[in-house]
Amino acid sequence: DAKTTQPPSMDCAEGRAANLPCNHSTISGNEYVYWYRQIHSQGPQYIIHGLKNNETNEMASLIITEDRKSSTLILPHATLRDTAVYYCIVRNPGGGADGLTFGKGTHLIIQP
Amino acid sequence: AAGVIQSPRHLIKEKRETATLKCYPIPRHDTVYWYQQGPGQDPQFLISFYEKMQSDKGSIPDRFSAQQFSDYHSELNMSSLELGDSALYFCASSLGSGGYEQYFGPGTRLTVT
């Protein structure tokens, strides 16, 4: 799986959009970008994934650059409950039931 | 919606004892994953099963073993427990081996004294 780089921490004001960047410059053509988050001591939670097109669901939007070397997770209206560690993971889903490789992630703190 | 169930939620064992953690995947999910998260660390993948066969193996110690049963539930067996085994153990499940989305349980907190 390609290596990812994320800032260790970010702050965002409640009600504003939170934009979390991820660098994955060594991503290969069959690898997807996944985002998970972990609220303190809870099980990680799947957020969204994408290959090359921008994706949106009820939780977030994922913007992937045209060269696929970086991406941004957008939480459109952050709330205090969005305070968590956010993990950007790159993997090939065709590789079978492979485990996820969690890097250091970004600790997002939503300020009231 | 039904989620992944893990039992027990908390477990206290002494060094050199054995422990068994159980995981019940979301109904119709046929793939199970185990992860270990030490204090202040990120989750580390241990092992996965698809259709009752071991699929992928991560940093699982030789003292640990796991299996998936015919009803798709899974058990993680840990022997000769060490202080360093104290951690949160998460189970996740997915539908199919493609693993687009893994759904995690609430975890079992194991404390070894």
CSV table of C-alpha atoms in Angstrom, one decimal, chain B:
chain,number,residue,atom,x,y,z
B,1,ALA,CA,-28.9,-1.1,12.1
B,2,ALA,CA,-27.0,-4.1,13.5
B,3,GLY,CA,-23.4,-3.5,14.3
B,4,VAL,CA,-20.4,-5.6,15.1
B,5,ILE,CA,-20.6,-7.2,18.6
B,6,GLN,CA,-17.5,-7.9,20.7
B,7,SER,CA,-17.4,-9.7,23.9
B,8,PRO,CA,-16.3,-9.3,26.6
B,9,ARG,CA,-16.0,-5.5,26.6
B,10,HIS,CA,-13.5,-5.5,29.4
B,11,LEU,CA,-11.2,-8.3,30.5
B,12,ILE,CA,-8.5,-8.4,33.2
B,13,LYS,CA,-6.0,-11.2,33.2
B,14,GLU,CA,-2.7,-12.0,34.9
B,15,LYS,CA,0.6,-12.6,33.2
B,16,ARG,CA,0.9,-16.1,31.6
B,17,GLU,CA,-2.8,-16.6,31.6
B,18,THR,CA,-4.9,-17.1,28.4
B,19,ALA,CA,-7.7,-15.0,27.0
B,20,THR,CA,-10.4,-15.5,24.4
B,21,LEU,CA,-12.0,-12.6,22.6
B,22,LYS,CA,-15.2,-13.0,20.5
B,23,CYS,CA,-16.5,-11.1,17.6
B,24,TYR,CA,-19.9,-11.4,15.9
B,25,PRO,CA,-19.9,-9.7,12.5
B,26,ILE,CA,-22.8,-7.7,11.0
B,27,PRO,CA,-25.4,-10.1,9.6
B,28,ARG,CA,-24.4,-11.4,6.1
B,29,HIS,CA,-20.9,-10.1,6.5
B,30,ASP,CA,-18.5,-13.0,5.7
B,31,THR,CA,-15.1,-11.3,6.4
B,32,VAL,CA,-13.6,-10.5,9.8
B,33,TYR,CA,-10.6,-8.6,10.8
B,34,TRP,CA,-8.7,-8.2,14.1
B,35,TYR,CA,-6.8,-5.1,15.2
B,36,GLN,CA,-4.8,-4.3,18.3
B,37,GLN,CA,-4.4,-0.7,19.6
B,38,GLY,CA,-1.9,-0.2,22.4
B,39,PRO,CA,-2.1,2.9,24.7
B,40,GLY,CA,-1.4,6.1,22.7
B,41,GLN,CA,-0.8,4.1,19.5
B,42,ASP,CA,-2.7,3.7,16.2
B,43,PRO,CA,-4.6,0.5,15.4
B,44,GLN,CA,-2.4,-2.4,14.1
B,45,PHE,CA,-3.8,-5.1,11.9
B,46,LEU,CA,-3.4,-8.6,13.3
B,47,ILE,CA,-5.3,-11.1,11.0
B,48,SER,CA,-8.3,-11.5,8.8
B,49,PHE,CA,-10.6,-14.3,7.6
B,50,TYR,CA,-12.8,-14.6,4.6
B,51,GLU,CA,-15.3,-17.4,4.4
B,52,LYS,CA,-13.7,-19.2,7.3
B,53,MET,CA,-10.2,-19.2,5.7
B,54,GLN,CA,-7.3,-17.0,6.9
B,55,SER,CA,-6.9,-14.3,4.3
B,56,ASP,CA,-4.2,-11.8,5.5
B,57,LYS,CA,-1.8,-11.8,8.4
B,58,GLY,CA,-0.3,-8.8,10.0
B,59,SER,CA,1.8,-8.4,13.1
B,60,ILE,CA,0.1,-11.1,15.1
B,61,PRO,CA,2.4,-12.7,17.8
B,62,ASP,CA,2.8,-16.5,17.6
B,63,ARG,CA,1.2,-16.7,21.0
B,64,PHE,CA,-2.1,-15.5,19.4
B,65,SER,CA,-4.3,-17.6,17.2
B,66,ALA,CA,-7.7,-17.0,15.6
B,67,GLN,CA,-10.4,-18.7,13.7
B,68,GLN,CA,-13.7,-18.0,12.0
B,69,PHE,CA,-16.5,-20.4,12.6
B,70,SER,CA,-19.4,-21.6,10.3
B,71,ASP,CA,-21.7,-18.9,11.6
B,72,TYR,CA,-19.0,-16.4,10.7
B,73,HIS,CA,-18.2,-15.3,14.2
B,74,SER,CA,-14.6,-15.2,15.1
B,75,GLU,CA,-12.5,-15.8,18.2
B,76,LEU,CA,-9.0,-14.5,19.0
B,77,ASN,CA,-7.1,-16.7,21.4
B,78,MET,CA,-4.2,-15.3,23.3
B,79,SER,CA,-1.9,-17.4,25.4
B,80,SER,CA,1.0,-16.7,27.8
B,81,LEU,CA,-0.2,-13.2,28.2
B,82,GLU,CA,2.4,-10.4,28.7
B,83,LEU,CA,2.0,-7.0,30.2
B,84,GLY,CA,2.5,-5.6,26.7
B,85,ASP,CA,-0.6,-7.3,25.4
B,86,SER,CA,-2.7,-4.8,27.4
B,87,ALA,CA,-4.6,-3.0,24.6
B,88,LEU,CA,-7.8,-2.4,22.9
B,89,TYR,CA,-8.7,-5.2,20.5
B,90,PHE,CA,-11.0,-4.3,17.7
B,91,CYS,CA,-12.9,-6.6,15.4
B,92,ALA,CA,-14.2,-5.4,12.0
B,93,SER,CA,-16.4,-7.0,9.4
B,94,SER,CA,-17.1,-6.5,5.8
B,95,LEU,CA,-19.1,-8.0,3.0
B,96,GLY,CA,-16.9,-9.9,0.6
B,97,SER,CA,-13.2,-10.0,0.4
B,98,GLY,CA,-12.9,-6.8,-1.5
B,99,GLY,CA,-13.1,-4.9,1.8
B,100,TYR,CA,-14.2,-1.6,0.5
B,101,GLU,CA,-15.7,-0.7,3.9
B,102,GLN,CA,-14.8,-2.2,7.2
B,103,TYR,CA,-17.2,-1.8,10.0
B,104,PHE,CA,-15.6,-1.8,13.5
B,105,GLY,CA,-16.9,-3.0,16.7
B,106,PRO,CA,-16.6,-1.2,20.1
B,107,GLY,CA,-13.6,-3.1,21.1
B,108,THR,CA,-12.5,-5.3,24.0
B,109,ARG,CA,-10.2,-3.6,26.5
B,110,LEU,CA,-7.7,-6.2,27.8
B,111,THR,CA,-5.7,-5.4,30.9
B,112,VAL,CA,-2.8,-7.8,31.8
B,113,THR,CA,-1.5,-7.4,35.4
